[in-house]
Amino acid sequence: MCSARWVGLLTVLVTGLGVVSPLTSQDTRVNRDLQESQRRLDSIRTERGRLRMEQLRLEGRVKDVGAELRNIERQRESTHRIVNEIENQIGSLNTHLGQVSAELVLAQDNLAQKRAVLQRRLVDIYKRGPLYAFQALLAAESFGDLLSRYKYLFTTSQQDRALLRDVETLRDRVIVQRNDLLLIHSDLDRSRTEREAEMSRYEQLMRERARQLRRLQRTGRSTEQRLTELERDERALNNLITRLRTAAARGAPAPGG
């Protein structure tokens, strides 16, 4: 009778183990799936937080680089206007310089003519001898004629010298004016060269900033796309965790995850 009682007890225990064991294994798998899903969810949230910060940083950099690009563009446009103004000044200066050069040629021609006239008179005097002027005076028939001859010789001599001085003064003034214009022209040429080099630097900076802005925008789009993917994965994991918790609470088989 005792043996029968032990056999009955063992039968109950074995039957109980056969019922409890599958349930315990199922709960373990659900808990394991929950832990794995939670770990993946935490990882997604960590990466999403990091990408959010990166996205904010990229947006700030895009704004900064965009502002730099616009500022460089304004500086380049300003320099371009300066170059155009210098070109206009050089054009006007070239016109004025051409006029002054023509005046200088005329002054030099006039001076050459006056010198030639004076030279011919000197040659005539030389041919007639150094006493020609005294002879002309001595040939006067009266005192009045003597005064007239003297006045004529003196006036002619003074006029020749005065005219020669006037022409030389005009020539020198034109030369100074032309040299001043040439100096201004040289300064404008140098300023134009400097501004053109400055404009080239701005254009190079614009190209660099434009490339940098495109890189940042591409990175921003990639970051935004990755964030969208993470948000989708997070929603899917949240749904899975909800189903797993419901299954664990009901003791039902774990859903496929």
Tab-separated table of C-alpha atoms in Angstrom, residues 82-94:
chain	number	residue	atom	x	y	z
A	82	ILE	CA	35.509	99.256	-58.032
A	83	VAL	CA	37.315	97.569	-60.929
A	84	ASN	CA	34.678	98.860	-63.369
A	85	GLU	CA	35.045	102.369	-61.955
A	86	ILE	CA	38.834	102.158	-62.303
A	87	GLU	CA	38.370	101.019	-65.904
A	88	ASN	CA	36.173	104.059	-66.560
A	89	GLN	CA	38.744	106.355	-64.969
A	90	ILE	CA	41.538	104.809	-67.030
A	91	GLY	CA	39.440	105.261	-70.186
A	92	SER	CA	38.830	108.937	-69.414
A	93	LEU	CA	42.468	109.386	-68.468
A	94	ASN	CA	43.614	107.812	-71.719
